[in-house]
Short mmCIF file of C-alpha atoms in Angstrom, two decimals:
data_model
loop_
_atom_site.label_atom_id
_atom_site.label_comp_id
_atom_site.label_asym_id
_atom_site.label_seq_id
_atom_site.Cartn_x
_atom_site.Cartn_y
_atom_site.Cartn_z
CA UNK A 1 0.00 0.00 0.00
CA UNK A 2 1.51 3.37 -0.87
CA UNK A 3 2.23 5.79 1.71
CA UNK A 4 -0.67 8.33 2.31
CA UNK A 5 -0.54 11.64 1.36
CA UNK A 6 -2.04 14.76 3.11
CA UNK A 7 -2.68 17.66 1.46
CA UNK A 8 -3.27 21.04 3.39
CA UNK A 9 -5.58 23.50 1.62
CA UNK A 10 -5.56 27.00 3.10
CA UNK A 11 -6.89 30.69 1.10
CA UNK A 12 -5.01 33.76 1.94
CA UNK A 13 -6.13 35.45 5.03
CA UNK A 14 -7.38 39.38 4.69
CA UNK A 15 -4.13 40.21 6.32
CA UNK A 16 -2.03 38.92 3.22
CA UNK A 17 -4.58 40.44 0.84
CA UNK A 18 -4.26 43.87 2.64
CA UNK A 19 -0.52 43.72 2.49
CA UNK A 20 -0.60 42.38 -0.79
CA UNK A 21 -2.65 45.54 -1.62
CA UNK A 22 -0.91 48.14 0.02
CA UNK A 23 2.41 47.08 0.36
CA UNK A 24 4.01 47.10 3.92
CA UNK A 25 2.37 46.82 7.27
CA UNK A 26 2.73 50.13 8.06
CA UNK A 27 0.96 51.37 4.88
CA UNK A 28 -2.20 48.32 6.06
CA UNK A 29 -2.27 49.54 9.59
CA UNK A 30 -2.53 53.90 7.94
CA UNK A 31 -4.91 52.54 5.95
CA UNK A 32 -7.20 51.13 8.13
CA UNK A 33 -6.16 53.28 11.19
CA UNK A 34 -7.47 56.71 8.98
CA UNK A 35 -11.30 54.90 8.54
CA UNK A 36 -11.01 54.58 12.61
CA UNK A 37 -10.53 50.34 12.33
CA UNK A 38 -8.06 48.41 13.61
CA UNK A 39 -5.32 46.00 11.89
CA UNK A 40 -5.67 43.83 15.08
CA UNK A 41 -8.65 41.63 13.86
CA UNK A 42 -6.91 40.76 10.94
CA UNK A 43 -3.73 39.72 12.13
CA UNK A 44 -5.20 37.67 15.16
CA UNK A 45 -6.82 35.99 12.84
CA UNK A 46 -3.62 35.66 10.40
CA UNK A 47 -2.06 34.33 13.51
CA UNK A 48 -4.32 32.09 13.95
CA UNK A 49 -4.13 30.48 10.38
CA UNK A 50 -0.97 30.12 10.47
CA UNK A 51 -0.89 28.13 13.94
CA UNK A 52 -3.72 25.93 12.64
CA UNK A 53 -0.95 24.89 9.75
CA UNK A 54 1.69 24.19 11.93
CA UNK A 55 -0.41 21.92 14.17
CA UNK A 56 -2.17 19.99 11.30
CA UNK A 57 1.51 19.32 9.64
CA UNK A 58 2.49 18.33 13.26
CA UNK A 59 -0.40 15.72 13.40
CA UNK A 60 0.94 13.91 10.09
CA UNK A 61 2.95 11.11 10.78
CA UNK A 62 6.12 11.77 9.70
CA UNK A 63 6.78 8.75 7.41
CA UNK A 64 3.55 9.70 5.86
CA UNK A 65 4.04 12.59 2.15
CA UNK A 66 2.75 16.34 2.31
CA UNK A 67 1.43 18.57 0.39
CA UNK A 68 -0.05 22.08 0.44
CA UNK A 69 -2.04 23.81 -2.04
CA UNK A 70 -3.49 27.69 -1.54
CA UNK A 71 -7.12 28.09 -3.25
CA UNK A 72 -5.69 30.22 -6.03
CA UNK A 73 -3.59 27.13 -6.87
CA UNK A 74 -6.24 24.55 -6.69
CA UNK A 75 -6.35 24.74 -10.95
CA UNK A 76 -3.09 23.70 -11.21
CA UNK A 77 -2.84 21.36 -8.34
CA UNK A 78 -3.01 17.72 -9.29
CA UNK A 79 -4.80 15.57 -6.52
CA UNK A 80 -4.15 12.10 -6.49
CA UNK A 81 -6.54 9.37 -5.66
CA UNK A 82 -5.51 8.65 -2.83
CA UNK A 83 -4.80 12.09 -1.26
CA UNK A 84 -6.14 13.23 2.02
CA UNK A 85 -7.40 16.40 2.07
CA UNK A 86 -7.52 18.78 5.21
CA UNK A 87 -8.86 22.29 4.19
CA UNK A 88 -7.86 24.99 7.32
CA UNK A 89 -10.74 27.88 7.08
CA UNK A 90 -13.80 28.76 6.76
CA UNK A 91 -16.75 26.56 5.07
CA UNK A 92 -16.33 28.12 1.81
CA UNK A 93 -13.34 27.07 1.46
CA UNK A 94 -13.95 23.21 1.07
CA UNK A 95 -16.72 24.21 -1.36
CA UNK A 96 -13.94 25.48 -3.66
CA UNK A 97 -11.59 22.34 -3.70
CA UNK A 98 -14.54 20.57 -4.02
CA UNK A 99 -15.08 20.67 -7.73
CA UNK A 100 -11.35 19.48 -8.34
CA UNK A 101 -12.05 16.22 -6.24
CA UNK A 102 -13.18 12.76 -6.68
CA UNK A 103 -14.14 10.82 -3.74
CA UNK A 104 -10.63 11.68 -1.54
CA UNK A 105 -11.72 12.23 2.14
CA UNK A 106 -11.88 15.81 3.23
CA UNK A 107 -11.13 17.21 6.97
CA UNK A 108 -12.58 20.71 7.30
CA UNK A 109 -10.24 22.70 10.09
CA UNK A 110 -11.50 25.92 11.58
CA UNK A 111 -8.19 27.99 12.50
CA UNK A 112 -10.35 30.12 14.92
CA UNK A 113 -12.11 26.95 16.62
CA UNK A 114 -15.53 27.38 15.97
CA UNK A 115 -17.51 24.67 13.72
CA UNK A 116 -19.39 25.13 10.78
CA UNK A 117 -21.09 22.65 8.14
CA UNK A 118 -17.89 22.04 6.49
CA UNK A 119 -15.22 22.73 8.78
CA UNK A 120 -16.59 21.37 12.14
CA UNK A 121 -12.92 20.14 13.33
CA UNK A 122 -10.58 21.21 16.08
CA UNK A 123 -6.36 21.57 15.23
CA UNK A 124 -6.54 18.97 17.56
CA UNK A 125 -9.13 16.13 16.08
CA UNK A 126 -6.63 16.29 13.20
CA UNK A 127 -4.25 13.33 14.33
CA UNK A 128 -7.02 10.85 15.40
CA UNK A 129 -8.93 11.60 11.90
CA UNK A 130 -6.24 10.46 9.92
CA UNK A 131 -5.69 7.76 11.89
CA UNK A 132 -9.42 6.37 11.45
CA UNK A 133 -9.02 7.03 7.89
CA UNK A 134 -6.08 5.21 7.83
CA UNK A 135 -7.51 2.95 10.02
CA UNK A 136 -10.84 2.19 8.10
CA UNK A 137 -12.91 3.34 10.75
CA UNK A 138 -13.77 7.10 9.96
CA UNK A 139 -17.30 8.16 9.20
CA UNK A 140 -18.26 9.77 6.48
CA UNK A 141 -20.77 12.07 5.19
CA UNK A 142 -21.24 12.06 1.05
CA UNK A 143 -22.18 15.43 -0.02
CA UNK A 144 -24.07 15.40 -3.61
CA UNK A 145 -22.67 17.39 -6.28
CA UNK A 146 -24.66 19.66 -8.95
CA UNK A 147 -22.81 19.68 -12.80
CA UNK A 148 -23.50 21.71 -15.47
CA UNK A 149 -22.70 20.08 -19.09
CA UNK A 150 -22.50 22.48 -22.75
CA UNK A 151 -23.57 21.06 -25.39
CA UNK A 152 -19.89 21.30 -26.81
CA UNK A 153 -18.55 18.89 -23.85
CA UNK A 154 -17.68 21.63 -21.50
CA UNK A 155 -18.07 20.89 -17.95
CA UNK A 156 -18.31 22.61 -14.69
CA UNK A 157 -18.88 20.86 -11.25
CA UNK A 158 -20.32 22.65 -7.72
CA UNK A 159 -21.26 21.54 -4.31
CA UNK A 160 -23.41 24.49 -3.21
CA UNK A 161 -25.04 25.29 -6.91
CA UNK A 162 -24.50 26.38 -10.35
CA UNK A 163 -25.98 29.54 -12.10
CA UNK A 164 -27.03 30.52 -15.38
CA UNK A 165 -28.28 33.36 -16.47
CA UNK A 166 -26.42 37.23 -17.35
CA UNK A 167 -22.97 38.30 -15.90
CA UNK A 168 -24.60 41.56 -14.89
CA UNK A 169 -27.72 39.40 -13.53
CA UNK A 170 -29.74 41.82 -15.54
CA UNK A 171 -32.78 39.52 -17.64
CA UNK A 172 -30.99 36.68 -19.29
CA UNK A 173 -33.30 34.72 -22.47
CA UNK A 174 -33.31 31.10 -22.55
CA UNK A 175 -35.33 28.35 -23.48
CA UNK A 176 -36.19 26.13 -20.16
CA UNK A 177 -37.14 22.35 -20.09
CA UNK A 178 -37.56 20.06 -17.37
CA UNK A 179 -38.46 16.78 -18.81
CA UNK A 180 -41.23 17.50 -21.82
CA UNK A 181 -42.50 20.40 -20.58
CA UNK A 182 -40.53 23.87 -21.97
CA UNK A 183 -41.04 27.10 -21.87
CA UNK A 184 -39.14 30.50 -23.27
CA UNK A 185 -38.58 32.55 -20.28
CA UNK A 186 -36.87 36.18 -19.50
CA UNK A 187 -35.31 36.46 -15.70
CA UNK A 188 -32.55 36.76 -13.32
CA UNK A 189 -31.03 33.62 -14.13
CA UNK A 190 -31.32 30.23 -13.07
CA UNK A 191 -30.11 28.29 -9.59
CA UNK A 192 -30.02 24.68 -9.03
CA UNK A 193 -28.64 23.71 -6.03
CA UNK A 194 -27.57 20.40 -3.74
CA UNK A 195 -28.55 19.87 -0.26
CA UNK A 196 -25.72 21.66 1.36
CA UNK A 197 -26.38 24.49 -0.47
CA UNK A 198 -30.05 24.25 0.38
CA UNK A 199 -28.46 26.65 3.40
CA UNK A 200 -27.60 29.59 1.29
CA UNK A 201 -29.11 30.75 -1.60
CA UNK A 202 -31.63 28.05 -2.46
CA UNK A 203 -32.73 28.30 1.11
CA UNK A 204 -33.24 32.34 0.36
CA UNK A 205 -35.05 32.18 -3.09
CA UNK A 206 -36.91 29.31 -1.22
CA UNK A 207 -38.41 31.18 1.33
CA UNK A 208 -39.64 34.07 -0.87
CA UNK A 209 -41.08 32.07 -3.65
CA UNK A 210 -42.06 28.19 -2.80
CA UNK A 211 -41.86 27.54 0.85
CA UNK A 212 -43.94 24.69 0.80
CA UNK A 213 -41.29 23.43 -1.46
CA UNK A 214 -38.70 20.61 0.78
CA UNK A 215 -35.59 20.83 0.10
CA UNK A 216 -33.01 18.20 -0.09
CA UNK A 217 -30.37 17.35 2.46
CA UNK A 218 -26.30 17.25 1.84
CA UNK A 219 -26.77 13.78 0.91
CA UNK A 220 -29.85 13.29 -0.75
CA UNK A 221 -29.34 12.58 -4.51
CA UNK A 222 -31.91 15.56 -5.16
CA UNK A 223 -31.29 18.85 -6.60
CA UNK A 224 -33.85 21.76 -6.12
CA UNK A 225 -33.71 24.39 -8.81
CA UNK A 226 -35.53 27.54 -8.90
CA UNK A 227 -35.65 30.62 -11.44
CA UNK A 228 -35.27 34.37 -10.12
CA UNK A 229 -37.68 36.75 -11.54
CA UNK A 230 -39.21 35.47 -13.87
CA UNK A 231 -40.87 38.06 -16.50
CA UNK A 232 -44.43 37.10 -18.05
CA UNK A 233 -44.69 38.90 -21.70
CA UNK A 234 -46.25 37.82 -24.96
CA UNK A 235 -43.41 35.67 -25.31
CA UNK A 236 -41.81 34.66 -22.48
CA UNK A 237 -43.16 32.81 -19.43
CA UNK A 238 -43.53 31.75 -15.63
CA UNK A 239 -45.00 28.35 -15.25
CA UNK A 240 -41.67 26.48 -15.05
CA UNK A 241 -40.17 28.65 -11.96
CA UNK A 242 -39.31 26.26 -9.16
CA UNK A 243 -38.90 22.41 -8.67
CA UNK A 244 -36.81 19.16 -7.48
CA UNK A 245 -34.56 17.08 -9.98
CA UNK A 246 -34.16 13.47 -9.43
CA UNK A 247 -31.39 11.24 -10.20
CA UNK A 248 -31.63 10.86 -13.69
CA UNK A 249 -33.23 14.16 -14.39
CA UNK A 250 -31.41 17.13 -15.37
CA UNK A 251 -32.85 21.01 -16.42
CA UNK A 252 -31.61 22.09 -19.55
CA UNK A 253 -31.42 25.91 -20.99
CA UNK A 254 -30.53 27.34 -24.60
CA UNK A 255 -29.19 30.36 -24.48
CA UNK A 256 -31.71 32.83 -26.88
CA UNK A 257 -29.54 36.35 -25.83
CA UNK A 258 -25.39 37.05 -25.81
CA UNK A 259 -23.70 35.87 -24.12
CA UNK A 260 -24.91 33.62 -20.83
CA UNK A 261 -22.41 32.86 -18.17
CA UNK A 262 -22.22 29.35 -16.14
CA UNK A 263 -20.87 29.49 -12.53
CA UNK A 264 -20.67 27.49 -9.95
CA UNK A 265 -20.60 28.64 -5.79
CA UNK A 266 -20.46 31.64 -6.46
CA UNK A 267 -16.90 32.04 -8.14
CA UNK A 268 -17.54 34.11 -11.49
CA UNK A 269 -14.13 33.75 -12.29
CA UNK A 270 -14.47 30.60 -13.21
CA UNK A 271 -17.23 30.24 -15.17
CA UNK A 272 -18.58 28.84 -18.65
CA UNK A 273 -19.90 31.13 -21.24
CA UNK A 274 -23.50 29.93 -23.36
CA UNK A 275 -23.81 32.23 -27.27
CA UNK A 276 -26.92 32.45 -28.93
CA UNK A 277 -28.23 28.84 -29.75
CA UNK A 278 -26.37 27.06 -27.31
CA UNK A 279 -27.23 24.12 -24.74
CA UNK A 280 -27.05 23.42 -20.79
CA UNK A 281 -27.95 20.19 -19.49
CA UNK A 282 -27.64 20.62 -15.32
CA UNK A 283 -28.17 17.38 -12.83
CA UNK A 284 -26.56 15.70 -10.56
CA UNK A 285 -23.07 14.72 -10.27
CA UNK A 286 -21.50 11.35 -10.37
CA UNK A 287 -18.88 12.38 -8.30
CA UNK A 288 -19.58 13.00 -4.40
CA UNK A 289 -17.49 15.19 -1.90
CA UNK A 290 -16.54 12.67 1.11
CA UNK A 291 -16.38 14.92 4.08
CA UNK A 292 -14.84 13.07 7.23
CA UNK A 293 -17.69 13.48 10.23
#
């Protein structure tokens, strides 16, 4: 059996982004000290990253490999099959290595020691976790994923959801169909979305729109999808505007204006675009993200 590999995902903190911005500490702490705010916050909590680091690479036994990856690397990082992967931060964080995994076990770290969904780990769970994965007896929790397929192969994966619709999220014109029934529609864009992202903003367009509506949990192999503002005209309609996809079913969209974009979780940098005349097809994923419990 090969030797396991972990591999420590971390972002960079607002304190490297500030000095990254302005230059030098002194210039940060000016900066921030002229708006009457402190650079305190930000470097406790830079501090606090970085000690997370140093105690997950001290939990790794030390015949076992390392590897570290920040999130603006995760493109370019090549994850092996057999990688571990422990993500320090905060829950959005594990949402964006997500789409460049396939089935490796993830251990969400929060540096600052609270839990959340995706992070709910101490620095200090961090040994006996990969241990029981090592072991054979962790518990896991398999998250579905949400994928968007063009009609020219391209592919884009999510765990919270994927959007279509205009960059600007001004009216976007598409053809809808969910099974047989379609309909042309004009509106904010599209959102179909997996049970952990039933939290965000499914959970908000939910609300407001179909309350009545259940959504599915992280594991379910369910997506809801909903569409945002829909516009009635003499062409364009409303009746498709909210709904659950099962397992084999998927919600497809042609783009009928220029240019539509596709993202996933938010991140519009990385995003598909849909011209005039082209095709959608969003379900779920085969893939899964494993999330140690």
């Amino acid at each position: 059996m090969a030797t396991p590999r972990v591999v420590l995902v971390t972002r960079r903190t607002e304190y490297d982004e500030l000095i990254a911005r302005h230059g030098t500490r002194g210039q940060a702490d000016f900066f921030l000290r002229s708006r009457g705010q402190s650079l305190d916050v930000l470097l406790a909590r830079h501090h606090a990253l970085d000690a997370a680091r140093h105690a997950v690479l001290a939990a790794i036994p030390v015949q076992w490999r390392r590897g570290q990856a920040e999130r603006d690397e995760l493109a370019r990082f090549v994850f092996g099959p057999d990688d571990i992967v422990v993500a320090i931060g905060q829950d959005g964080l594990v949402a964006n290595v997500a789409k460049y995994l396939d089935g490796q076990p993830v251990i969400g770290v929060n540096p600052m020691g609270g839990g959340g969904a995706l992070v709910p780990h101490p620095c200090a769970a961090v040994a006996d976790l990969l241990a029981d994965i090592a072991g054979g007896r962790a518990a896991y929790l398999d998250r579905a994923m949400v994928e968007a397929r063009t009609d020219d192969g391209q592919q884009l994966r999510a765990l919270n959801e994927i959007f279509v619709g205009h960059a600007s999220h001004q009216s976007a014109r598409y053809d809808l169909s969910v099974g047989a029934t379609q309909e042309s529609q004009s509106s904010s864009g599209v959102i179909a979305g997996t049970g952990t992202g039933a939290s965000g903003w499914c959970a908000s367009i939910q609300r407001a729109v179909a309350p009545d509506l259940p959504l599915p949990a992280p594991a379910d192999r369910s997506l809801a999808w909903f569409v945002r503002e829909a516009w009635p005209s003499a062409s364009t309609g409303t009746a498709l505007a909210y709904g659950i996809l099962g397992r084999s079913e998927a919600l497809c969209a042609t783009a009928r204006s220029e240019e539509l974009v596709i993202f996933g979780d938010g991140i519009e940098s990385d995003r598909l675009l849909l011209s005039w005349g082209q095709g959608v097809r969003i379900s779920l994923s085969e893939s899964v993200l494993r999330t140690v419990t």
